Coordinates of C-alpha atoms in Angstrom, one line a residue:
Chain A
M171 CA 43.1 99.4 70.6
S172 CA 43.9 101.5 73.1
S173 CA 47.4 100.2 75.7
Q174 CA 45.8 101.9 78.6
Q175 CA 43.3 100.2 81.2
Q176 CA 39.8 102.0 81.1
D177 CA 37.6 102.0 83.5
L178 CA 34.2 100.4 83.0
V179 CA 31.1 102.9 82.5
F180 CA 28.0 102.4 81.7
F181 CA 25.8 105.6 81.7
T182 CA 26.7 109.4 80.7
D183 CA 26.8 110.3 84.7
G184 CA 30.4 107.7 84.9
S185 CA 27.6 105.4 87.0
L186 CA 27.6 101.1 86.1
L187 CA 24.5 100.1 88.1
T188 CA 23.1 103.0 90.5
P189 CA 21.3 105.7 88.1
K190 CA 19.2 107.7 90.3
D191 CA 15.6 107.4 90.0
A192 CA 16.0 103.3 89.8
S193 CA 13.3 102.5 92.4
L194 CA 10.4 105.2 90.8
N195 CA 11.0 103.6 87.6
P196 CA 12.7 99.9 87.7
K197 CA 14.4 98.9 84.6
L198 CA 16.0 95.6 82.9
H199 CA 19.3 95.2 82.3
I200 CA 20.7 92.2 79.7
I201 CA 24.5 90.8 80.4
S202 CA 24.2 88.1 77.2
H203 CA 27.3 85.9 77.1
H204 CA 28.9 82.9 75.3
D205 CA 30.5 79.9 76.6
G206 CA 33.5 81.4 76.7
T207 CA 33.3 84.0 78.1
S208 CA 31.4 83.8 81.5
P209 CA 30.1 86.8 83.1
M210 CA 30.7 85.9 86.7
W211 CA 33.3 88.5 87.3
L212 CA 30.8 91.1 86.2
T213 CA 28.2 89.7 87.8
T214 CA 30.3 89.8 91.2
T215 CA 31.3 93.5 90.2
L216 CA 27.9 95.2 89.9
A217 CA 26.4 93.6 93.0
E218 CA 29.7 94.6 94.6
N219 CA 28.8 98.5 93.3
C220 CA 25.5 97.9 93.9
L221 CA 26.1 97.4 97.7
V222 CA 29.1 99.2 98.6
G223 CA 29.2 101.8 95.7
T224 CA 32.9 100.3 94.8
A225 CA 34.0 98.3 91.3
N226 CA 37.4 97.4 92.4
L227 CA 38.0 95.0 89.7
V228 CA 37.0 97.7 86.8
N229 CA 36.8 101.4 88.0
R230 CA 39.1 102.9 90.5
E231 CA 37.3 105.7 90.1
L232 CA 34.3 104.6 91.8
K233 CA 34.1 105.4 95.8
Q234 CA 32.8 103.4 98.5
S235 CA 29.0 104.7 99.3
E236 CA 25.9 104.3 100.8
N237 CA 23.2 103.4 98.1
D238 CA 20.5 101.9 100.4
C239 CA 20.4 99.5 97.5
S240 CA 19.9 95.6 98.2
V241 CA 20.5 92.6 96.3
V242 CA 19.3 89.3 95.8
N243 CA 20.8 86.9 93.0
A244 CA 18.2 84.2 91.6
S245 CA 20.3 81.3 89.7
F246 CA 19.7 78.8 87.9
L247 CA 23.1 78.0 86.6
H248 CA 25.6 78.3 90.0
T249 CA 25.8 77.7 93.5
E250 CA 26.2 80.1 96.4
D251 CA 29.8 78.6 96.7
V252 CA 30.9 79.6 93.3
F253 CA 29.5 83.3 93.9
E254 CA 31.0 83.5 97.1
K255 CA 34.4 82.3 95.9
A256 CA 34.5 84.7 92.8
S257 CA 33.4 87.3 94.9
R258 CA 36.5 87.1 97.5
R259 CA 38.7 87.5 94.8
Q260 CA 37.7 91.1 94.0
A261 CA 38.2 91.8 98.0
V262 CA 34.5 92.2 98.6
D263 CA 32.8 89.1 100.7
L264 CA 29.4 89.4 99.6
G265 CA 28.5 86.9 101.5
S266 CA 28.9 88.4 104.9
L267 CA 26.8 91.7 103.8
S268 CA 22.9 91.4 105.3
L269 CA 21.8 93.2 102.0
F270 CA 23.0 90.2 99.7
K271 CA 21.0 87.2 99.4
F272 CA 21.5 84.3 97.1
L273 CA 18.9 82.2 95.9
D274 CA 20.5 78.6 94.7
Y275 CA 18.2 77.3 92.1
S276 CA 20.8 75.3 90.3
S277 CA 21.0 72.9 92.8
S278 CA 17.0 72.1 93.4
L279 CA 15.6 73.0 90.5
F280 CA 14.1 69.0 89.8
T281 CA 14.3 68.1 93.4
S282 CA 12.0 70.5 94.9
N283 CA 11.7 73.4 92.6
F284 CA 10.2 71.4 89.4
P285 CA 9.7 68.3 90.6
A286 CA 8.0 65.7 87.6
T287 CA 4.9 65.3 89.1
K288 CA 3.7 68.4 89.8
D289 CA 2.5 71.0 87.7
P290 CA 5.4 73.3 86.0
K291 CA 3.6 76.8 86.2
R292 CA 2.3 76.4 89.1
Q293 CA 5.5 75.6 90.5
L294 CA 7.0 78.7 88.2
S295 CA 4.6 80.7 89.9
L296 CA 6.2 79.7 93.8
L297 CA 9.3 79.7 92.5
F298 CA 8.5 83.7 91.3
D299 CA 6.9 84.1 94.4
D300 CA 9.7 83.1 96.5
I301 CA 12.2 85.9 94.8
T302 CA 9.2 88.6 95.4
K303 CA 9.2 87.8 99.1
T304 CA 13.0 87.7 99.3
I305 CA 12.9 91.3 97.5
E306 CA 10.4 92.7 99.7
S307 CA 11.9 91.4 102.8
A308 CA 14.7 93.7 102.2
K309 CA 13.6 97.7 103.4
T310 CA 16.0 99.4 101.2
S311 CA 15.0 102.2 98.5
N312 CA 16.8 100.7 95.8
K313 CA 16.3 96.9 95.1
V314 CA 18.3 95.0 92.4
V315 CA 17.7 91.2 91.1
F316 CA 20.1 89.3 89.2
L317 CA 18.4 86.6 87.4
D318 CA 21.1 84.2 86.2
S319 CA 19.9 81.5 83.1
P320 CA 16.9 81.6 83.1
E321 CA 16.6 80.4 79.9
L322 CA 17.4 76.9 81.3
L323 CA 13.7 76.4 83.1
L324 CA 12.4 76.5 79.0
A325 CA 14.8 74.1 78.0
A326 CA 14.1 71.8 81.2
T327 CA 10.5 71.9 81.6
N328 CA 7.5 72.9 79.2
L329 CA 7.0 76.3 80.1
S330 CA 6.5 78.7 77.4
S331 CA 8.4 81.7 76.9
A332 CA 5.6 84.1 78.1
D333 CA 5.2 82.2 81.6
I334 CA 8.6 83.0 82.5
L335 CA 8.6 87.0 81.0
A336 CA 5.2 87.5 83.1
G337 CA 7.4 86.1 86.1
V338 CA 10.6 88.6 85.3
R339 CA 7.9 91.6 84.8
K340 CA 6.6 90.5 88.4
L341 CA 10.1 91.2 89.7
Q342 CA 10.3 94.4 87.6
K343 CA 8.0 95.5 89.3
L344 CA 9.8 96.2 92.4
A345 CA 13.4 95.8 91.5
T346 CA 16.0 96.7 88.9
V347 CA 16.2 93.1 87.0
I348 CA 19.2 92.3 85.7
T349 CA 19.5 89.0 83.1
I350 CA 21.9 86.8 82.4
I351 CA 21.9 84.7 79.2
N352 CA 24.0 82.6 77.4
V353 CA 23.2 83.4 73.3
H354 CA 25.7 80.8 72.1
T355 CA 23.6 78.1 71.7
S356 CA 22.1 76.4 68.6
M357 CA 18.6 76.9 70.2
F358 CA 18.5 80.4 69.3
N359 CA 17.3 81.4 65.7
M360 CA 15.6 84.1 64.6
D361 CA 14.3 82.2 61.2
I362 CA 12.5 79.1 63.4
Q363 CA 8.5 79.2 62.7
N364 CA 7.8 75.6 64.5
A365 CA 6.2 76.8 67.7
Q366 CA 6.8 73.1 69.0
D367 CA 10.7 73.1 68.4
P368 CA 12.1 74.1 72.0
A369 CA 14.7 76.6 69.8
F370 CA 10.9 78.3 69.1
Q371 CA 10.7 79.3 73.1
I372 CA 14.2 79.9 73.9
T373 CA 14.2 82.5 70.5
D374 CA 10.9 83.9 71.4
F375 CA 11.9 84.4 74.9
Y376 CA 15.4 86.4 74.1
V377 CA 14.0 88.8 71.2
K378 CA 11.0 89.9 73.7
L379 CA 13.7 90.0 76.3
C380 CA 15.4 92.3 74.2
H381 CA 12.6 94.2 73.4
M382 CA 11.7 95.0 77.6
S383 CA 15.6 95.8 77.8
S384 CA 17.3 99.5 78.6
L385 CA 20.8 98.3 78.8
N386 CA 22.4 95.3 76.6
I387 CA 26.2 94.2 78.0
S388 CA 27.2 91.6 75.8
L389 CA 30.3 89.1 76.4
Q390 CA 31.6 87.7 73.4
P391 CA 34.8 86.1 72.6
L392 CA 37.1 87.5 70.0
A393 CA 35.7 87.1 66.3
T394 CA 39.0 87.1 65.0
G395 CA 40.6 83.8 66.9
K396 CA 42.1 83.0 70.2
A397 CA 44.6 85.7 72.0
K398 CA 46.7 85.2 75.0
D399 CA 46.1 88.4 76.3
I400 CA 42.6 88.8 75.1
T401 CA 39.8 86.8 77.1
G402 CA 37.1 89.0 75.0
S403 CA 35.1 91.8 74.0
L404 CA 32.3 93.6 76.5
T405 CA 29.8 96.0 74.6
V406 CA 27.9 98.2 75.7
T407 CA 24.4 99.3 74.1
R408 CA 21.2 101.0 74.5
G409 CA 18.2 98.9 74.6
A410 CA 14.4 99.4 73.0
I411 CA 13.6 100.9 76.8
P412 CA 15.1 104.7 76.8
M413 CA 16.3 105.7 80.0
T414 CA 14.1 107.7 82.3
S415 CA 16.7 108.8 84.8
G416 CA 18.3 111.4 82.7
S417 CA 21.2 109.9 82.4
E418 CA 22.1 108.1 78.9
V419 CA 23.7 104.8 78.5
L420 CA 27.3 105.2 77.2
E421 CA 27.6 103.2 74.1
R422 CA 31.4 101.7 74.2
E423 CA 32.9 98.7 73.3
Y424 CA 36.1 97.0 75.3
V425 CA 38.3 94.2 74.8
F426 CA 38.7 92.5 78.4
Q427 CA 41.3 90.0 80.0
V428 CA 40.3 87.8 83.2
T429 CA 43.4 86.6 84.2
K430 CA 43.9 83.0 86.2
D431 CA 43.4 85.1 89.4
A432 CA 39.5 86.0 88.3
T433 CA 40.9 90.3 88.0
A434 CA 39.6 91.7 84.9
K435 CA 41.5 94.0 82.7
L436 CA 39.8 96.6 80.5
Y437 CA 40.5 98.6 77.2
F438 CA 38.8 100.6 74.6
R439 CA 38.7 99.1 71.4
Chain B
M50 CA 5.8 121.1 48.3
L51 CA 4.9 117.6 48.4
S52 CA 7.2 117.1 51.4
Q53 CA 5.5 119.9 53.4
A54 CA 2.1 118.2 52.3
S55 CA 3.7 114.8 53.6
L56 CA 4.7 116.7 56.8
V57 CA 1.4 118.2 57.6
L58 CA -0.2 114.3 57.0
L59 CA 2.5 113.2 59.5
Q60 CA 1.6 115.6 62.3
R61 CA -2.2 115.1 61.5
H62 CA -1.8 111.1 62.1
L63 CA 0.1 112.5 65.4
A64 CA -1.7 114.3 66.8
L65 CA -4.9 111.6 65.9
K66 CA -7.1 114.3 63.7
E67 CA -6.6 112.0 60.8
N68 CA -9.3 109.5 60.3
S69 CA -7.1 106.6 61.5
P70 CA -8.7 104.1 64.2
F71 CA -6.0 101.9 64.2
S72 CA -2.2 102.5 63.4
L73 CA 0.4 99.9 63.6
I74 CA 3.9 100.8 64.3
L75 CA 6.3 97.8 63.2
D76 CA 10.1 97.9 65.4
S77 CA 12.9 95.8 65.2
L78 CA 15.7 95.0 67.7
G79 CA 17.6 97.9 65.9
Q80 CA 14.7 101.1 66.5
S81 CA 12.4 101.0 69.3
A82 CA 9.0 102.0 68.9
H83 CA 8.9 104.0 72.5
P84 CA 10.4 107.2 70.8
L85 CA 7.7 107.4 68.4
L86 CA 4.8 106.2 71.2
A87 CA 6.2 109.4 73.0
E88 CA 5.5 111.4 69.6
F89 CA 2.1 110.5 70.0
V90 CA 1.7 111.4 73.4
H91 CA 3.3 114.5 73.2
H92 CA 0.9 115.3 70.2
S93 CA -2.1 113.6 72.1
S94 CA -4.7 116.7 73.9
G95 CA -7.2 113.4 75.1
L96 CA -6.7 111.0 77.7
V97 CA -4.3 108.1 77.3
V98 CA -5.0 104.5 78.1
F99 CA -1.9 101.8 78.4
L100 CA -2.8 98.2 77.3
S101 CA 0.3 96.6 78.8
Y102 CA 1.5 93.4 77.5
E103 CA 5.4 93.7 78.5
T104 CA 5.9 96.9 80.4
P105 CA 5.6 96.1 83.7
N106 CA 4.9 99.8 85.7
Q107 CA 2.2 102.5 84.7
P108 CA 3.8 105.2 82.1
A109 CA 4.3 108.7 83.9
F110 CA 2.1 109.7 80.7
A111 CA -0.9 107.1 81.0
N112 CA -4.0 108.2 82.7
A113 CA -5.0 104.5 82.5
F114 CA -3.1 101.6 82.9
L115 CA -4.6 97.6 82.1
D116 CA -1.9 94.7 82.5
C117 CA -2.9 92.7 79.7
S118 CA -1.0 89.5 79.8
S119 CA -3.6 87.7 81.7
A120 CA -7.0 89.4 80.9
S121 CA -9.5 88.4 78.6
V122 CA -10.8 90.3 75.8
K123 CA -13.6 91.2 77.4
E124 CA -11.7 92.3 80.6
I125 CA -9.8 94.7 78.1
A126 CA -12.7 95.8 76.1
G127 CA -14.6 96.7 79.1
F128 CA -11.7 98.6 80.7
V129 CA -10.7 100.7 77.3
S130 CA -14.9 101.8 76.8
S131 CA -15.1 102.4 80.8
N132 CA -12.1 104.7 80.5
T133 CA -12.7 106.3 77.6
A134 CA -16.0 107.3 78.5
S135 CA -15.5 110.9 78.8
S136 CA -14.2 111.3 75.2
S137 CA -15.4 112.3 72.1
P138 CA -14.9 112.0 68.6
A139 CA -13.6 116.0 68.4
K140 CA -11.0 115.0 71.2
K141 CA -10.0 111.1 70.5
A142 CA -8.5 108.9 73.6
L143 CA -5.1 107.4 72.7
V144 CA -5.5 103.5 73.4
V145 CA -1.7 102.3 73.3
I146 CA -1.2 98.5 72.7
D147 CA 2.9 98.0 73.5
S148 CA 2.9 94.2 72.2
L149 CA 0.7 92.9 70.0
N150 CA 3.2 90.0 69.9
Y151 CA 1.4 88.2 72.9
V152 CA -1.9 88.1 71.5
P153 CA -2.3 84.9 69.2
S154 CA -3.1 85.6 65.4
T155 CA -6.8 83.7 66.2
E156 CA -7.5 86.2 68.6
I157 CA -5.9 90.0 67.4
T158 CA -8.9 90.5 65.1
Q159 CA -11.6 89.8 68.1
L160 CA -9.2 92.0 70.5
M161 CA -8.9 95.1 67.4
A162 CA -12.8 94.5 66.9
A163 CA -13.7 94.9 70.7
I164 CA -11.1 98.0 71.6
V165 CA -11.7 99.9 68.5
L166 CA -14.0 102.7 69.0
P167 CA -15.1 105.8 67.0
K168 CA -13.8 108.4 69.8
T169 CA -10.8 106.6 70.3
S170 CA -7.6 106.1 68.0
T171 CA -5.9 103.1 69.0
V172 CA -2.2 102.8 68.3
G173 CA -0.8 99.5 68.4
C174 CA 3.0 98.5 68.3
F175 CA 4.9 94.6 66.9
H176 CA 7.9 94.0 67.1
T177 CA 8.8 92.4 63.6
N178 CA 12.0 90.7 65.0
V179 CA 10.4 88.2 67.4
P180 CA 9.8 84.6 65.4
E181 CA 6.0 84.1 64.6
P182 CA 5.0 80.5 64.2
F183 CA 4.0 79.1 60.8
S184 CA 0.0 77.8 60.8
S185 CA -1.2 77.1 57.0
G186 CA -4.7 77.8 56.1
Y187 CA -4.5 80.9 58.8
P188 CA -2.5 84.5 58.0
S189 CA 0.0 85.1 60.8
A190 CA -0.4 88.1 63.2
A191 CA 2.0 90.5 60.9
V192 CA -0.3 89.7 57.9
L193 CA -3.6 90.5 59.8
L194 CA -2.4 93.4 61.8
Q195 CA -0.9 95.1 58.8
Y196 CA -4.2 94.2 56.4
I197 CA -6.2 96.0 59.3
A198 CA -4.3 99.4 59.9
Q199 CA -5.3 102.5 58.1
A200 CA -1.9 103.4 58.8
I201 CA 1.4 101.4 59.5
F202 CA 4.3 103.1 60.7
E203 CA 7.8 101.6 60.6
V204 CA 10.9 102.8 62.5
S205 CA 14.5 102.1 61.8
P206 CA 17.9 103.0 62.7
E207 CA 18.2 106.7 60.7
R208 CA 21.9 105.5 58.9
V209 CA 23.2 102.1 59.2
A210 CA 26.7 102.0 57.8
D211 CA 26.3 98.4 56.4
E212 CA 23.2 97.2 56.1
E213 CA 24.5 93.6 56.0
E214 CA 26.4 93.9 58.4
Y215 CA 23.7 95.3 60.9
L216 CA 21.3 92.3 59.9
Q217 CA 24.0 89.7 60.3
L218 CA 24.6 90.8 64.1
L219 CA 21.1 91.5 65.0
S220 CA 20.4 87.8 64.0
Q221 CA 22.8 86.7 66.4
L222 CA 21.5 89.5 69.4
L223 CA 24.5 91.3 69.1
F224 CA 24.1 95.3 69.1
A225 CA 27.4 97.3 68.0
P226 CA 28.0 100.0 69.6
G227 CA 28.0 103.3 67.0
Q228 CA 25.3 101.8 64.8
G229 CA 22.6 104.1 65.9
L230 CA 20.4 101.6 67.5
N231 CA 17.5 102.6 69.7
L232 CA 18.3 106.3 69.1
K233 CA 16.0 109.1 69.7
V234 CA 16.4 110.5 66.3
F235 CA 15.4 107.8 63.7
K236 CA 13.7 106.7 60.0
L237 CA 10.1 106.5 59.6
H238 CA 8.6 104.9 56.6
L239 CA 4.6 105.7 56.8
V240 CA 2.1 103.8 54.7
N241 CA -1.4 105.6 54.8
R242 CA -4.8 104.1 53.2
R243 CA -7.0 106.3 52.1
K244 CA -10.7 105.6 52.4
S245 CA -10.4 105.1 48.5
G246 CA -8.3 102.2 48.8
K247 CA -4.9 104.1 47.8
S248 CA -2.2 103.7 49.5
L249 CA 0.6 106.4 50.1
T250 CA 3.7 106.2 51.4
Y251 CA 6.7 108.5 52.8
D252 CA 9.6 108.3 54.2
Y253 CA 10.6 110.8 57.6
V254 CA 13.4 111.6 59.8
I255 CA 12.1 112.0 63.4
D256 CA 13.8 113.8 66.2
S257 CA 11.8 112.6 69.0
A258 CA 13.6 114.7 71.2
S259 CA 13.5 118.1 69.6
H260 CA 9.9 117.4 68.3
E261 CA 11.3 117.9 64.5
Y262 CA 10.4 116.0 61.6
Q263 CA 12.2 116.1 58.3
P264 CA 11.7 114.4 55.2
Y265 CA 14.0 111.7 54.4
T266 CA 16.5 112.0 51.8
Q267 CA 18.8 109.5 50.8
Q268 CA 21.9 109.2 51.5
Q269 CA 24.7 110.0 48.6
T270 CA 25.7 106.5 48.2
D271 CA 28.0 107.5 45.2
D272 CA 31.5 107.9 47.4
T273 CA 33.6 108.7 43.6
V274 CA 35.5 112.2 44.7
S275 CA 35.8 114.6 42.0
E276 CA 39.3 114.5 39.9
E277 CA 39.7 118.2 41.2
D278 CA 39.6 116.8 44.5
M279 CA 41.4 114.3 44.5
L280 CA 44.6 116.1 42.5
K281 CA 44.6 119.0 45.4
E282 CA 47.5 119.5 47.1
L283 CA 48.8 116.0 46.0
T284 CA 52.0 117.7 44.2
T285 CA 53.6 120.8 43.6
F286 CA 52.8 120.5 39.9
N287 CA 49.6 122.1 38.4
L288 CA 47.5 119.0 38.0
S289 CA 44.3 119.9 37.2
T290 CA 42.7 121.7 34.3
N291 CA 40.5 125.0 34.1
A292 CA 37.7 125.6 32.7
K293 CA 38.4 126.2 29.1
Q294 CA 40.6 123.7 29.3
R295 CA 38.0 121.2 30.2
F296 CA 35.8 122.4 27.4
A297 CA 38.4 122.1 25.1
R298 CA 38.7 118.4 26.6
E299 CA 35.3 117.4 25.9
K300 CA 35.4 118.7 22.4
V301 CA 37.9 116.3 21.0
D302 CA 36.0 113.2 19.2
L303 CA 37.7 109.9 20.8
P304 CA 38.1 107.0 18.5
F305 CA 35.1 105.0 19.4
M306 CA 32.8 108.0 18.7
E307 CA 34.0 107.7 15.1
A308 CA 32.8 103.9 15.1
Q309 CA 29.5 105.0 15.3
T310 CA 29.2 107.1 12.6
E311 CA 30.6 105.9 9.2
M312 CA 31.8 102.0 10.1
G313 CA 30.0 101.5 12.4
K314 CA 26.7 101.1 10.4
M315 CA 27.6 97.9 9.8
G316 CA 26.9 96.9 13.0
G317 CA 29.8 94.0 14.8
A318 CA 30.6 93.0 11.4
I319 CA 34.8 93.2 10.3
V320 CA 34.7 95.4 7.5
Y321 CA 37.4 95.2 5.3
E322 CA 37.9 98.3 2.5
F323 CA 39.7 97.1 -0.4
E324 CA 42.8 99.4 -1.2
K325 CA 44.5 99.5 -4.6
D326 CA 47.5 97.5 -4.1
D327 CA 45.8 94.8 -2.4
D328 CA 46.3 91.6 -4.3
Y329 CA 42.0 90.0 -4.8
D330 CA 42.3 86.5 -5.6
E331 CA 39.1 85.1 -6.6
E332 CA 39.8 81.8 -5.1
D333 CA 41.1 82.2 -2.0
P334 CA 39.3 80.0 0.7
Y335 CA 40.3 82.7 3.1
E336 CA 38.6 85.6 1.7
D337 CA 35.9 87.5 3.9
P338 CA 33.0 86.3 3.7
F339 CA 31.5 89.7 3.6

């Protein structure tokens, strides 16, 4: 393990999430994590990178620039307060930027989005229409959508993975989609054959999502156990869909440490 | 000679000159079918019709694009026939289906029968890692597709350092860097079915960046180093042997060789040879039974 702190880079051109032709051919990226390795610090950093060009927490080389990019964060897990609090720790107040929109589906999921009396398929369609309208209202050339924990919809409703993937494709027509999924779940089993089992739908969703992605970022705890100075490892790997912008995914493995004040340090592994 | 013929066969398949109305591509989380699809498109001279179940936007190479996620079989068949009307059996249109995993197994044969036409060549992808529902009494989609396909292209990473670790990581949805996943250079296993029913299999290494194809050769897994290399520069003494010394050493019969000539004829039995000073007692209860 290298002891020198490293800059986080996803593409061969040294960028994080600003490939040149993102607006022409939007891609889908995946951030997968475990229970102990929450990607909140990474999500706020990537949102910062899209909006202002910098990534103060993980890459000092990236300078402030006019990306002409808007960001929508649709979360089924966190409220706006949690996200803004995390972003303020890295000296960027995302909530104050007009090009940033937070859609909170966590606190209203069962009260207004999916009430028991209404058809879940129709409600899902309305939900994705809501996100689509928010994306379309931005007048920037580059658009990025974070979809935080969409698998919760599968666990909470009787929707199928195909229904949610159809919604994801709808978003990808307009913007680069970054889906954040928790793969540390007993509901994930690649050998499952019983279609009635909820784990079947979740596994089906994850695997099909991986076949749609161009970039896979995985945050996982150390396989060797706990360490005081290391939170986990972060791997950057190519997805199934090749990049078309000319820049390729730079496959790397880092170990990272998230400190109490939510700053992150990365080292090569 | 055989490898040259297999390369010609592959190029005929990619250029849609081989008689294969439906070709199936099997891919996995480790290696995507997209680089191979790009090869089909590269060699295709006719129209390209893209039937999408998981691709949201029309690819640059596609002449016609249909989002099939909510379309019926009839609508898909109508779209294919109307967009391939100008094609001919000599200049076939390429119909690409990006993922057949979204079609229920009960509808898959109906779909294939509707879109496979004489003047088209259909290439469909199937992701082998996607879970398939078990249904008693009816075959799975993967089995059906492999049964009806005239050619099956199975793609996988070219070199995997540790197969067991690779499969274990994939089963946990973990992708390790440096394992050669989703590269433009990959391994292709082709099953070609002749009209006679005979199936022939070939393995290739495909470089989709340079469009170069090579027959796949099994990597030398035997990692034993020759004695000569092992002793090289180890000490200042000369520990190696020259050719003459090696020849002489090989000529020396080792003890176990002798056992196979005279005494070895007795099989695995213990043979006692009586010597002149031995005292032979007929009453000896411990005497050699042989």
